[in-house]
Structure formats: C-alpha cells, structure tokens
Tab-separated table of C-alpha atoms in Angstrom:
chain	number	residue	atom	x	y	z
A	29	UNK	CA	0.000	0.000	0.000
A	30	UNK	CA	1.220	3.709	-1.254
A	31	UNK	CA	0.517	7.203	0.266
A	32	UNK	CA	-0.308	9.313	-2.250
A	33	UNK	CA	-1.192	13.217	-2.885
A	34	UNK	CA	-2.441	14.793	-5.799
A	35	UNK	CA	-2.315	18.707	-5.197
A	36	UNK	CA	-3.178	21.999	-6.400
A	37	UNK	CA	-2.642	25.134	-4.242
A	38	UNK	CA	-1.557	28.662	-4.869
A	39	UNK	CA	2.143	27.659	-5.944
A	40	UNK	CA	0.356	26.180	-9.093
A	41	UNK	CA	-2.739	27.266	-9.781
A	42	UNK	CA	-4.398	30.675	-9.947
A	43	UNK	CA	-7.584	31.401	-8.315
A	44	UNK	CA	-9.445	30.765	-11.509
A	45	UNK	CA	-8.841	27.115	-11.717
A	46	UNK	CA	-9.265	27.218	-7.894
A	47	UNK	CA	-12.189	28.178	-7.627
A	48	UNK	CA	-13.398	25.430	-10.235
A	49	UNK	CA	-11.807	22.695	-8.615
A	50	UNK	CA	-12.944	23.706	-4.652
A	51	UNK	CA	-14.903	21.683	-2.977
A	52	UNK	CA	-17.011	23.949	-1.294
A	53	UNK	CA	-19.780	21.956	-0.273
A	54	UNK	CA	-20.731	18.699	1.477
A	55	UNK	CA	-22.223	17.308	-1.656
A	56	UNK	CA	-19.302	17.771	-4.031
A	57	UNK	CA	-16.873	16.535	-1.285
A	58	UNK	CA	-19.012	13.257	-0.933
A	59	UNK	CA	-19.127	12.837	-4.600
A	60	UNK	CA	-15.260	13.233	-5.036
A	61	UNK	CA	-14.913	10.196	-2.321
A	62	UNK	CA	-17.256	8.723	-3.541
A	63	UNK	CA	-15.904	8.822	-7.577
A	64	UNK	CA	-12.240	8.275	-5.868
A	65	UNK	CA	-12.910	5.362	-3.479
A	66	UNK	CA	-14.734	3.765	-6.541
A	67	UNK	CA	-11.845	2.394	-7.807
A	68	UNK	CA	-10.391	-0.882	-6.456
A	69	UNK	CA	-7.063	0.149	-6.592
A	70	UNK	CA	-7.683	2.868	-3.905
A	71	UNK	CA	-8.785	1.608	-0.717
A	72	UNK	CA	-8.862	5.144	1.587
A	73	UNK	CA	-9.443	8.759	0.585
A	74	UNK	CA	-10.101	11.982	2.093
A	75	UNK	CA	-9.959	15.389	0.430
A	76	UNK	CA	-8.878	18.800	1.955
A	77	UNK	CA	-10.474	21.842	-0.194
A	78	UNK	CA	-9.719	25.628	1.201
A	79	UNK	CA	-9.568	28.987	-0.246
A	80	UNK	CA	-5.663	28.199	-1.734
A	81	UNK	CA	-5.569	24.403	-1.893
A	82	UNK	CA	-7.569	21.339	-3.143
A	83	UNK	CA	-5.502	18.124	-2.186
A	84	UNK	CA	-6.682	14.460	-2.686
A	85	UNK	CA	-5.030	12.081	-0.175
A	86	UNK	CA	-5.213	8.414	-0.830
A	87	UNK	CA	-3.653	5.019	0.046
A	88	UNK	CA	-3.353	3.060	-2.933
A	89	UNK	CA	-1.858	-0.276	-4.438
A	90	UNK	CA	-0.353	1.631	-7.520
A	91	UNK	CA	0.369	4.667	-8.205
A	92	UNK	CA	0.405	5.454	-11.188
A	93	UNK	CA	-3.283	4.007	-11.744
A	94	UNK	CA	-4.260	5.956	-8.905
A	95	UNK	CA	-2.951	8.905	-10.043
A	96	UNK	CA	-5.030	8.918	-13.262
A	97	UNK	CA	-8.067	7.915	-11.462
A	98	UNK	CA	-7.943	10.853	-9.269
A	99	UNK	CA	-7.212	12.990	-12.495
A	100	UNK	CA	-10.488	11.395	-14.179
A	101	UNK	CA	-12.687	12.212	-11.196
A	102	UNK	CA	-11.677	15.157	-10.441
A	103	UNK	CA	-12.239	16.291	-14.202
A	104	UNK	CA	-15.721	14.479	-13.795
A	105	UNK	CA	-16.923	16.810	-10.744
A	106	UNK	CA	-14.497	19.761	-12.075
A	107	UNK	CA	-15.212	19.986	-15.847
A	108	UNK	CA	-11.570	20.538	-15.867
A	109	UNK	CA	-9.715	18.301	-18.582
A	110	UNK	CA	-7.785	15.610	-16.969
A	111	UNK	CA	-4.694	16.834	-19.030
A	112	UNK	CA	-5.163	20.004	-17.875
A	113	UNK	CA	-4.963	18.890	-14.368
A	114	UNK	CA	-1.717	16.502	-14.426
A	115	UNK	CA	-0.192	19.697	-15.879
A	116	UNK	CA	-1.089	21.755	-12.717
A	117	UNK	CA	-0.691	19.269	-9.897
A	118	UNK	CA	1.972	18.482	-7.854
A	119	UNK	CA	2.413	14.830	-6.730
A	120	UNK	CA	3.490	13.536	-3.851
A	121	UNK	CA	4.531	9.658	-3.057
A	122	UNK	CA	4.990	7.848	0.012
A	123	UNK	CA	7.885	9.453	2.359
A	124	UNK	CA	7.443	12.679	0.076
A	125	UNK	CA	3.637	12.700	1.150
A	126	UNK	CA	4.054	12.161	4.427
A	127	UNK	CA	6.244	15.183	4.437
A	128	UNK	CA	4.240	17.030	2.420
A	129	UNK	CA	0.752	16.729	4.561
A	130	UNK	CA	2.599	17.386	8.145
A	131	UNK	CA	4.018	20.733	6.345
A	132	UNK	CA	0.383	21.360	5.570
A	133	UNK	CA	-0.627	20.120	8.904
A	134	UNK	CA	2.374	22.766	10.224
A	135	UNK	CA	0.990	25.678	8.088
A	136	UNK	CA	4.586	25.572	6.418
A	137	UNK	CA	2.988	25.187	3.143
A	138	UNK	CA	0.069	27.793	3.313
A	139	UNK	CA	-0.352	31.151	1.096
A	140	UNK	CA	0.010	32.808	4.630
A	141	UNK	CA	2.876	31.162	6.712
A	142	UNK	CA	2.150	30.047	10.535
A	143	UNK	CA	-1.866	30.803	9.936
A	144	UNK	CA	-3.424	28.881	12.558
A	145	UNK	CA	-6.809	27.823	10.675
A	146	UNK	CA	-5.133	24.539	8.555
A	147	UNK	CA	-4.890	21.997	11.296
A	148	UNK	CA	-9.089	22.499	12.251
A	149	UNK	CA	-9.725	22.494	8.210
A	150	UNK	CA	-7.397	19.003	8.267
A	151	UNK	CA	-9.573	17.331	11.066
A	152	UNK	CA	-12.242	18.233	10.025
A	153	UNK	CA	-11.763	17.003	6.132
A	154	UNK	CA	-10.374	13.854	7.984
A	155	UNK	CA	-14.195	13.697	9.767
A	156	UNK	CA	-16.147	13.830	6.651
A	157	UNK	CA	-14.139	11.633	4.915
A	158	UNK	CA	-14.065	8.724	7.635
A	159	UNK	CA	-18.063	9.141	8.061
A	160	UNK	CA	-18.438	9.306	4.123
A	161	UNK	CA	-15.805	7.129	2.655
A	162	UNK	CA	-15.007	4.668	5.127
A	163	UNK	CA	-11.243	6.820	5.701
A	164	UNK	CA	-9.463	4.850	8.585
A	165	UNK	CA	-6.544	2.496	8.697
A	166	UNK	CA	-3.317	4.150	6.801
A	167	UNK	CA	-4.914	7.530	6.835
A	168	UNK	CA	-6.411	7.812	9.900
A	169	UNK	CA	-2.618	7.538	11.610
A	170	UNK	CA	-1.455	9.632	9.395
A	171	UNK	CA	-3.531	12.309	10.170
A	172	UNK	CA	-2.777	11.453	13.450
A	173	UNK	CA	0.854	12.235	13.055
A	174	UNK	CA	0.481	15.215	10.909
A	175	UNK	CA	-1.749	16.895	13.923
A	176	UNK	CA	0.662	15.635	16.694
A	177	UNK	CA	3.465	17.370	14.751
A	178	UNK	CA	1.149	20.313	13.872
A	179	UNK	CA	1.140	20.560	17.462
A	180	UNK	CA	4.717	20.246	18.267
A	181	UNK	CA	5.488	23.145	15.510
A	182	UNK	CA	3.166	25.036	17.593
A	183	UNK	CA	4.655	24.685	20.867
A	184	UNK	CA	8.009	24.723	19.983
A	185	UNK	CA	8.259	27.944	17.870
A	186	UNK	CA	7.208	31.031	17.241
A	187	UNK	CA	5.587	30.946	14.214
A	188	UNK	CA	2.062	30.779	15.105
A	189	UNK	CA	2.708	33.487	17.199
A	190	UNK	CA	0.746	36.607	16.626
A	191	UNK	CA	-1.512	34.621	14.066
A	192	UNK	CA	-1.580	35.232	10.785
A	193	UNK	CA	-4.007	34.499	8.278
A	194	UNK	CA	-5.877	35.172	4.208
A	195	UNK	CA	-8.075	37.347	6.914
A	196	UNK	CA	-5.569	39.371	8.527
A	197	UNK	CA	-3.503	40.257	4.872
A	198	UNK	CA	-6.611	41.808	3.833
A	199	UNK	CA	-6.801	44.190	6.634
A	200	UNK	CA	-2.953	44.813	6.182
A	201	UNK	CA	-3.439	46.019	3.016
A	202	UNK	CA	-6.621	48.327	3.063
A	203	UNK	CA	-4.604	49.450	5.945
A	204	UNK	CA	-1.313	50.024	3.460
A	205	UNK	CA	-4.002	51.911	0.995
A	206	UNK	CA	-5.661	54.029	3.997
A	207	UNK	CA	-1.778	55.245	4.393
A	208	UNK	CA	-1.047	55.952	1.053
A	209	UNK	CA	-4.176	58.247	0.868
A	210	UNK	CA	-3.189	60.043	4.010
A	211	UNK	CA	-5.970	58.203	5.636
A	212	UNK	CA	-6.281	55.574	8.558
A	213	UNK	CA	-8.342	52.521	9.347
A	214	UNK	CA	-8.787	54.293	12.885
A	215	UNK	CA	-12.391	55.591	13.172
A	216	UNK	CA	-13.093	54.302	9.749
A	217	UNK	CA	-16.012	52.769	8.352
A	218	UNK	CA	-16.008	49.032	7.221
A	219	UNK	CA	-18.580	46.564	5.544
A	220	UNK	CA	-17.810	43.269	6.357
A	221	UNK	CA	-20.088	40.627	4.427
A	222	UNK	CA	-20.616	36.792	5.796
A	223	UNK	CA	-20.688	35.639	9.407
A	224	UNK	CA	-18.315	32.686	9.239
A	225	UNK	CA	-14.638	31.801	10.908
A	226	UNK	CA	-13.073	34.079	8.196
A	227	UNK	CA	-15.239	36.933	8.372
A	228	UNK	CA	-14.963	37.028	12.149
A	229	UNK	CA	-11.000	36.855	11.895
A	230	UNK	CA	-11.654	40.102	9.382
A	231	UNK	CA	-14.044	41.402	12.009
A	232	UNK	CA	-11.536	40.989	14.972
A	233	UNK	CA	-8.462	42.776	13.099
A	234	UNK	CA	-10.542	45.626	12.474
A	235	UNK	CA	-11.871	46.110	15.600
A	236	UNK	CA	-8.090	46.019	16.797
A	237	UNK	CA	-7.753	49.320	14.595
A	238	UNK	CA	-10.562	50.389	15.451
A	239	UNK	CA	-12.478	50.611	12.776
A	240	UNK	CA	-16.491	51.061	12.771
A	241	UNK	CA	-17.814	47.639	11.498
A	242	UNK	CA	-21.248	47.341	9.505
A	243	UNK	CA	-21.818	43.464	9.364
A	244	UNK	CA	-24.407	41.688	6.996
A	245	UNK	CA	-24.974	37.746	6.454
A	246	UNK	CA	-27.795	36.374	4.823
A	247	UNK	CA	-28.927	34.887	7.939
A	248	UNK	CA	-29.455	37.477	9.860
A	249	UNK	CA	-28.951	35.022	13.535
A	250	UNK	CA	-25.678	34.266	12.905
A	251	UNK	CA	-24.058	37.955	12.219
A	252	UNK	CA	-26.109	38.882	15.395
A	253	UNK	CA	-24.527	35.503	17.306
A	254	UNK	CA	-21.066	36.867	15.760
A	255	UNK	CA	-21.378	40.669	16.691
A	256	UNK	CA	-22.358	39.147	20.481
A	257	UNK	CA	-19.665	36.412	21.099
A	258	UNK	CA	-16.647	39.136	19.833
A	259	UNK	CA	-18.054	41.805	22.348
A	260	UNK	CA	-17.148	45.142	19.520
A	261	UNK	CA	-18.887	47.604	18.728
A	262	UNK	CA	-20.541	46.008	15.541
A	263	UNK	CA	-23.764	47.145	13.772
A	264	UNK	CA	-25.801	44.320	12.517
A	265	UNK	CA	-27.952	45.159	9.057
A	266	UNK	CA	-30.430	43.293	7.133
A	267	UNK	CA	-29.129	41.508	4.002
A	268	UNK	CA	-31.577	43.162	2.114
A	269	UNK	CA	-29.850	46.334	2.254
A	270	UNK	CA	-26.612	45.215	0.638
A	271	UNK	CA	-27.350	47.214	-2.519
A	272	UNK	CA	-27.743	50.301	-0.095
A	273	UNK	CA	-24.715	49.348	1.994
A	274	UNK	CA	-22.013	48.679	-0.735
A	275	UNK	CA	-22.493	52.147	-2.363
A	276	UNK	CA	-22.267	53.758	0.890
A	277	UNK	CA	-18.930	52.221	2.119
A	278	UNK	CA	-15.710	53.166	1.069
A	279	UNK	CA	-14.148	49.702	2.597
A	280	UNK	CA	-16.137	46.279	2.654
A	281	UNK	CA	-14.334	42.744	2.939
A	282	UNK	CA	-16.477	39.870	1.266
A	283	UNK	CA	-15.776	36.683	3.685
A	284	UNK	CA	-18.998	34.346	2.793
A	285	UNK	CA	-19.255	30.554	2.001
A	286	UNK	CA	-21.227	31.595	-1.179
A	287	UNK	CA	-20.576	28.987	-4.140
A	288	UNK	CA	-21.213	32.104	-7.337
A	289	UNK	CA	-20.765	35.691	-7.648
A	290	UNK	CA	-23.218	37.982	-4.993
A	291	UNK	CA	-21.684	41.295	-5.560
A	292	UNK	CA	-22.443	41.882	-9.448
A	293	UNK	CA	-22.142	44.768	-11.404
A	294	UNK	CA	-25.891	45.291	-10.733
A	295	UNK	CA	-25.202	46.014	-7.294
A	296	UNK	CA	-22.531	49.421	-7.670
A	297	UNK	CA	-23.850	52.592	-8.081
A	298	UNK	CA	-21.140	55.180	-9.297
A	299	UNK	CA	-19.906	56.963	-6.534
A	300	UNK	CA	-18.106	60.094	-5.978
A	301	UNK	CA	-15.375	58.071	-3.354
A	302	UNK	CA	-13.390	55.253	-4.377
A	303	UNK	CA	-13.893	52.166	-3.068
A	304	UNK	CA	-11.805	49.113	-2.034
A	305	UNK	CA	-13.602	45.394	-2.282
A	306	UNK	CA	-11.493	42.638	-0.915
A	307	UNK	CA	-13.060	39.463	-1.507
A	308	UNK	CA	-10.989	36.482	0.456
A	309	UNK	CA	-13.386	33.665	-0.935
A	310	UNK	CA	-12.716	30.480	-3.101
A	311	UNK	CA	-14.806	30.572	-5.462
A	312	UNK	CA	-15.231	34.038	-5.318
A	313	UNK	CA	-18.097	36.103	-4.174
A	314	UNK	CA	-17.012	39.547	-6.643
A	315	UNK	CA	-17.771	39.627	-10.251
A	316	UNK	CA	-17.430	43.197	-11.291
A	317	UNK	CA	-16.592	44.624	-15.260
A	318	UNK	CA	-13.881	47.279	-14.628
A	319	UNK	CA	-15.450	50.431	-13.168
A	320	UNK	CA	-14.322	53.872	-11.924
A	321	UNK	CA	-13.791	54.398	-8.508
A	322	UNK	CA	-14.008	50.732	-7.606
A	323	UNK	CA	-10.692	48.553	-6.560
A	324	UNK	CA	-11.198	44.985	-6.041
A	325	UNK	CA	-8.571	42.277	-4.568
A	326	UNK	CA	-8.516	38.703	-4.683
A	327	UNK	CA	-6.540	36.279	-2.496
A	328	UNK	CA	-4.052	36.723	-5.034
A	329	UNK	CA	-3.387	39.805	-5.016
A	330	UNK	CA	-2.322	39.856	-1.699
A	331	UNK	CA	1.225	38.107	-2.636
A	332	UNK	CA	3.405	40.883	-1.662
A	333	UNK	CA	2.105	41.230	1.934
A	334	UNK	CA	1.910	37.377	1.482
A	335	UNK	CA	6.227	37.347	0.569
A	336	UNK	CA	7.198	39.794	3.523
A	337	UNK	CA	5.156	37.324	6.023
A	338	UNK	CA	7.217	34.392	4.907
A	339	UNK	CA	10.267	36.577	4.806
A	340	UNK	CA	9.736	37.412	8.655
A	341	UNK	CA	8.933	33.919	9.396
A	342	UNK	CA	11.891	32.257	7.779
A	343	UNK	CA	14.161	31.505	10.652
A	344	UNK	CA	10.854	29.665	12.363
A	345	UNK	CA	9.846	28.243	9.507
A	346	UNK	CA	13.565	26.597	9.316
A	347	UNK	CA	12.892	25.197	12.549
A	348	UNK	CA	9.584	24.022	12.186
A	349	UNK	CA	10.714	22.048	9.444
A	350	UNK	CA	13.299	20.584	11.187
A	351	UNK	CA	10.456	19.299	14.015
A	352	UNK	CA	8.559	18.510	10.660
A	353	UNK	CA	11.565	16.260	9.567
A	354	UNK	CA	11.748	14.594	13.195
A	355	UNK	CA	7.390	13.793	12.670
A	356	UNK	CA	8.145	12.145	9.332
A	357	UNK	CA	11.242	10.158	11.192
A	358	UNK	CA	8.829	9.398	14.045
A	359	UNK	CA	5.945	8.438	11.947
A	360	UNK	CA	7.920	5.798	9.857
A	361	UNK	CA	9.579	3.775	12.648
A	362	UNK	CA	6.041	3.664	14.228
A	363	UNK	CA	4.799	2.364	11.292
A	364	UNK	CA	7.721	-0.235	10.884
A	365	UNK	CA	6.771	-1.781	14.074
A	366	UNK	CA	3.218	-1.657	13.113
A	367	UNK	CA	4.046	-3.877	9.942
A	368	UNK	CA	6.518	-6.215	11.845
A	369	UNK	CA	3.548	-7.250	14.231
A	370	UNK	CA	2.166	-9.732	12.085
A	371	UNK	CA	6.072	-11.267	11.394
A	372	UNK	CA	6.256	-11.354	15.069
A	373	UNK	CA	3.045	-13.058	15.665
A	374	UNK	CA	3.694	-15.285	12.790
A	375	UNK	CA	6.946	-16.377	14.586
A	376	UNK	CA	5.524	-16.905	18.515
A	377	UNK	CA	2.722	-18.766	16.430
A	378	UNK	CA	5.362	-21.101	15.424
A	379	UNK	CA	7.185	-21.256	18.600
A	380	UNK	CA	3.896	-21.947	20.446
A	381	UNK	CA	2.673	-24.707	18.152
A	382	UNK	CA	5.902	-26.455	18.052
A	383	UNK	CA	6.554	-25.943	21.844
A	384	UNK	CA	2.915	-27.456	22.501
A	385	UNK	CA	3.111	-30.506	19.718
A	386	UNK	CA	6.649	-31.718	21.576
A	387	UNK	CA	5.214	-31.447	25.324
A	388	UNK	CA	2.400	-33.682	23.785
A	389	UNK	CA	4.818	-36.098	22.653
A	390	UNK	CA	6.935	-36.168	26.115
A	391	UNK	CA	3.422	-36.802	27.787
A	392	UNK	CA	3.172	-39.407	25.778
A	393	UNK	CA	6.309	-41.448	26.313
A	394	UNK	CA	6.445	-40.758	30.046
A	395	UNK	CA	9.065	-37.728	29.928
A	396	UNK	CA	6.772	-35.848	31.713
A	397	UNK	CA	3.571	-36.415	33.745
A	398	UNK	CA	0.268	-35.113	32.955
A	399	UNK	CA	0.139	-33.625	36.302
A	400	UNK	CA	2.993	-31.288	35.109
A	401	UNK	CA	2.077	-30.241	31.953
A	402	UNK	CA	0.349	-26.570	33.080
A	403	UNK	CA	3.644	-25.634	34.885
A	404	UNK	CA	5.884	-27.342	32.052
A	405	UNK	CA	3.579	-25.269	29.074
A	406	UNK	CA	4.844	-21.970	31.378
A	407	UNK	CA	8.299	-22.826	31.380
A	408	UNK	CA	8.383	-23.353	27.043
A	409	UNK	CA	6.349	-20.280	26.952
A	410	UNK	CA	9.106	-18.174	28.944
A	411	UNK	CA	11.814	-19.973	26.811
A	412	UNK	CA	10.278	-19.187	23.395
A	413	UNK	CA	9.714	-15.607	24.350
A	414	UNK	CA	12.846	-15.199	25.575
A	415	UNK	CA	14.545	-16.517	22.294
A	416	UNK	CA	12.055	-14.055	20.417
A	417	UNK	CA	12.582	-10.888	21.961
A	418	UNK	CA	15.912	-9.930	20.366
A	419	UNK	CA	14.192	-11.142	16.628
A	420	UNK	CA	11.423	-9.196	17.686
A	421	UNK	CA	13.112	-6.097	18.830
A	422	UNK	CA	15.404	-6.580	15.189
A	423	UNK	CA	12.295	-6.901	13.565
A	424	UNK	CA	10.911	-3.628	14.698
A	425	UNK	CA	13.394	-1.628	12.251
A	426	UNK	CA	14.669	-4.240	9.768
A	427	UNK	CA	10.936	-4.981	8.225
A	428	UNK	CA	11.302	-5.171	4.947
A	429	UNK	CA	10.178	-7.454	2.636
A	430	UNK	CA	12.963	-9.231	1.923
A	431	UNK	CA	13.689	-10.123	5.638
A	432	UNK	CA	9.906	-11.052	5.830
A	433	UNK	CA	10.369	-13.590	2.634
A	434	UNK	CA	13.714	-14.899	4.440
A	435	UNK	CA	11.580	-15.703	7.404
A	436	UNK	CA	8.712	-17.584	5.730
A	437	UNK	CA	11.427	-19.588	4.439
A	438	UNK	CA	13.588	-20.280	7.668
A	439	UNK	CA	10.539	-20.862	9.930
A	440	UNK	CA	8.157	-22.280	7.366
A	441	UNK	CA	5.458	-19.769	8.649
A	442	UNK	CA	3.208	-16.998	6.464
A	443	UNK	CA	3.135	-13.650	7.342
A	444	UNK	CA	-0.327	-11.972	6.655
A	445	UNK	CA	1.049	-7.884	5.575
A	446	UNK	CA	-1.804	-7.409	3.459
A	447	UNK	CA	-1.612	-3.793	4.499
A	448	UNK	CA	1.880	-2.899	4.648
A	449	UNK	CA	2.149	0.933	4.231
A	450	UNK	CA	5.439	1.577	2.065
C-alpha cells in the first residue's frame, strides 16, 4: 500500500482554476470520495479543499493508476480536462507525502505562513471523509501524526505566534491603501459581508484598529450571534440592504461561504469616493466589469504582503521544518513496528505450536507427567519468548520485505502484511 497526494494550491494554480476545482460543499466533497474510493485500486481517501488548496489524499496499491483515477474524477466533478490537471498538480509519493501533509498540517505550506486555521480544516476534512468514505486504517494515523506534529510546531516555535491568516492580509493592506491616501483605518467605516470563521478573523483585526464595522450575512442570527460572542462595537444590518450598503462604504471585505458571484455589477452605483472590495473567498463572491472608482482584490493579489510574512517567518519556519523532519522520522519507525507485528506473531505462532506438539509427545512417552504439563507449558512459553525478543526487537526496524520472505522460508510460517504501508 502507497501514500499518495495529488495537489493543487496557490504555488500552481491561480484562483481561476481554484475556484473550479474547490470543494465547497458537502455534496461535491461526498461525490469526489465517492468517484475516488470507486476504484479498487484505492482503498482510503479523504480530500482537503480551502480557499488556496484542493488536495486528494489516498492510500493506494499503484500509483500510477491511482494517479489517473484521481485525475479522471476530479475532471468528472471539475469539468476541468484531466490533461489540464496533471499539468497543474503536484504529486506527492509515500515518504514525500508524508512530508508534504505534516508541512500542511504545520501551516509551512500555506499562502500565509504560521496561519493557525489549517490543522481544524485538516480534522475536520479527515471527519467527513471517515463518516463518508469509510477513511481509517493508513490515513487515519497519518492524520494522526500530521496533527501531533502540527502541534509540536506550535509549541516549539514562534511561528504561530501573533496569528496570521488570508483574513488578517486583507486588513494589512486596506490598511497600506488608507496610508497611502493620508488616511487611517482608525475611526473608519467598514462593511464586512458573511458571518463565518473568516469573516470574524476580518471582524476581529478591524476592531483592533478600530475601525467602525457594519456586518451583513444572509442569515441574519448568525451575524447577530457573531457581533455578540466578539463583544465590539458592531452594527448588525439586514441583508436586504446590501445594494444600499455597498455604495455607501468606502471599505467592505467579502468573507462568505457563497458557491457564485453575490456582488455583481448590478449592485454598484457610481460613486463620488473610491472604493476598495477585498473578496478572500474560493470561489469568489465579486464579479465586477472594470469600473471607476471601484478597486477589487482577490486572495491573489495579496502576494506581496503574502512574501514579507514568509520573509519574517523564515528563521521559524527553518525550525519548524526541522520538528517537521523529526514527525516524518517518528511516523515511519512507528509504522515499521506496526508492519513487523504480524512477522512477530507469525513467529511466537510457530514457537507456540511447536513448543505445545513436543510437550504432547513427552506426555506421551512418560518424559513428563500429565500432572505437570500446566507448569511445564509456562516454562516453554518463557523460553520461546525469551529466544524471540531480540528477533522481535530486530524486527521492529529491519521490516522489509525481503527479511519477511527470508523468514517464511527459515521458519516455514506466512506472514499476513496485506496492508503494509510503504
């Protein structure tokens, strides 16, 4: 059995084929497990979709036919050629995709590095896909391990502190614009649309400028549960008014879980101030023609803000790999001993059978009495696992499969490794 990743993220895609490939919704993630697990060759999946990444994660027999699989049913759900997507994805095999998901896990690998949102998005992709696709077994300790040294890069570095996040970049830059135009988010006015975890990230680092926040959601409950539980001063509007509210606001950040366009060229009005639209949503939520007075920004645009994070991260980020490097190190001599069990029990198997079949025969031709056979089993048992423990101990890091084919030979035994992770 293989590990295997197909990716596509913002190091190589653009937003565009994102946005077409994100599964934003519990039906098209089912579907994609469901197409993916369909094939025998692929006996786990789960798939992690966010606003820069869409990543397939698999255990497979072969690769290669995996590979194209995932490229077929992807196209399938996508309407994205399949050739088109082996040109744009990344894959990653076996020790490189263990690597590769605890980076993600670590937020090493993320448009904004150290954001703390990834390892909640991970668990809870791992969630769906073990209660719709049957995902346990080889992924479900991977995961595992990717969290645990999620955690680790956490604790043991700085990174994460002062989180960053998509969120927070946004209110950077309207806050590099307010400068430029001798202006500051301080006392400013601010439309924030959607009630979700990214609009109340966008919510909380403009009420630490404080800046006057207008919130709408299209259920009206949740914006009102949202302007309660972060205690700011936040004015709650009906969703109907968004026409009246986006030509009135000089600043408004588009945060919504939205699968099409809701701000449309319908919607502006000209206006005699300019205004500044960041939409942070994949797909996204802004479809506007080119218009005066009217600046919109995409997660990608937000690469330069993006390049001076990483910049001012690098030194942590050089350690976290390191403790990534140590949870890929951990991970595989874990699993080694997890594959040598079944050697191992094959070989005390042996030891037990043979030990019992020649007390039988001593019984039998008066070497021992009967009477003594409970206390005589003990003593064989002690003796065999006291030969095995050094083999078993060996075992534990020399599992491969040509040890395990030297063993069925030597000790005439099978080993069952059905599942044996490479």
């Amino acid at each position: 059995m293989h590990y295997l990743i197909a990716s596509w993220t913002h190091k190589n895609t653009d937003i565009k084929l994102r946005e077409k490939l994100a599964l934003n919704d519990e039906g098209k993630q089912k579907e994609i497990l469901r197409l993916v697990c369909a094939n025998s060759n692929i006996s786990e999946a789960m798939a992690l979709s966010t606003c820069n990444r869409v990543e397939i994660i698999v255990c497979a027999d072969d690769i290669k036919k995996a590979t194209k699989h995932i490229f077929n049913s992807l196209s399938l759900l996508s309407q994205v050629s399949p050739q088109i997507l082996q040109y744009r994805a990344t894959i990653y095999e076996n020790e490189g995709a263990v690597h590769h998901l605890f980076s993600v896990a670590s937020s090493l690998d993320s448009l904004v590095v150290g954001e703390n949102q990834i390892p909640g998005q991970l668990k809870k992709a791992f969630k769906f896909a073990y209660n719709s696709a049957n995902a346990a077994g080889g992924i479900f300790s991977l995961i595992h391990f990717a969290l645990k040294t999620a955690a680790n890069v956490k604790n043991l570095t700085q990174i994460s502190k002062n989180p960053v996040s998509v969120s927070s970049v946004a209110v950077i830059k309207a806050k590099q614009i307010y400068e430029q135009i001798n202006k500051s988010l301080n006392g400013a006015n601010a439309l924030v649309i959607g009630a979700g975890q990214m609009a109340s990230l966008v919510c909380k680092h403009l009420i630490a400028n404080n800046t006057n926040i207008t919130l709408v959601n299209r259920t009206a409950q949740k914006a009102q549960n949202l302007a309660q539980n972060l205690n700011g001063v936040i004015k709650v509007e009906d969703f109907s008014k968004l026409d009246e509210l986006l030509n009135s606001h000089r600043l408004i950040f588009v945060a919504t879980s939205a699968c099409e366009a809701i701000i449309k060229d319908e919607l502006i009005r000209p206006c005699e101030f300019r205004r500044y639209i960041f939409d942070i949503c994949v797909p996204r939520n802004v479809a506007l023609s080119e218009q005066d007075n009217v600046e919109v920004f995409f997660v990608d645009d937000l690469d330069e803000i993006v390049r001076q994070n990483l910049e001012l991260r690098q030194d942590q980020a050089n350690e976290a790999y390191a403790i990534v490097r140590a949870g890929v190190v951990e991970f595989y001599k874990w699993l080694k001993a997890k594959n040598s069990a079944p050697a191992i029990k094959a070989l005390r198997d042996k030891a037990r059978q043979v030990c019992e079949q020649e007390l039988k025969i001593a019984i039998k031709k008066g070497y021992l009495k009967k009477s003594d056979e409970i206390e005589a089993k003990k003593l064989l048992h002690q003796a065999f696992k006291a030969f095995l423990h050094s083999p078993s101990v060996a075992l534990k890091t020399l599992n491969d499969k040509t040890t395990l084919n030297a063993l069925e030979t030597l000790f005439d035994i099978k080993i069952k490794n059905d599942d044996e992770i490479v």
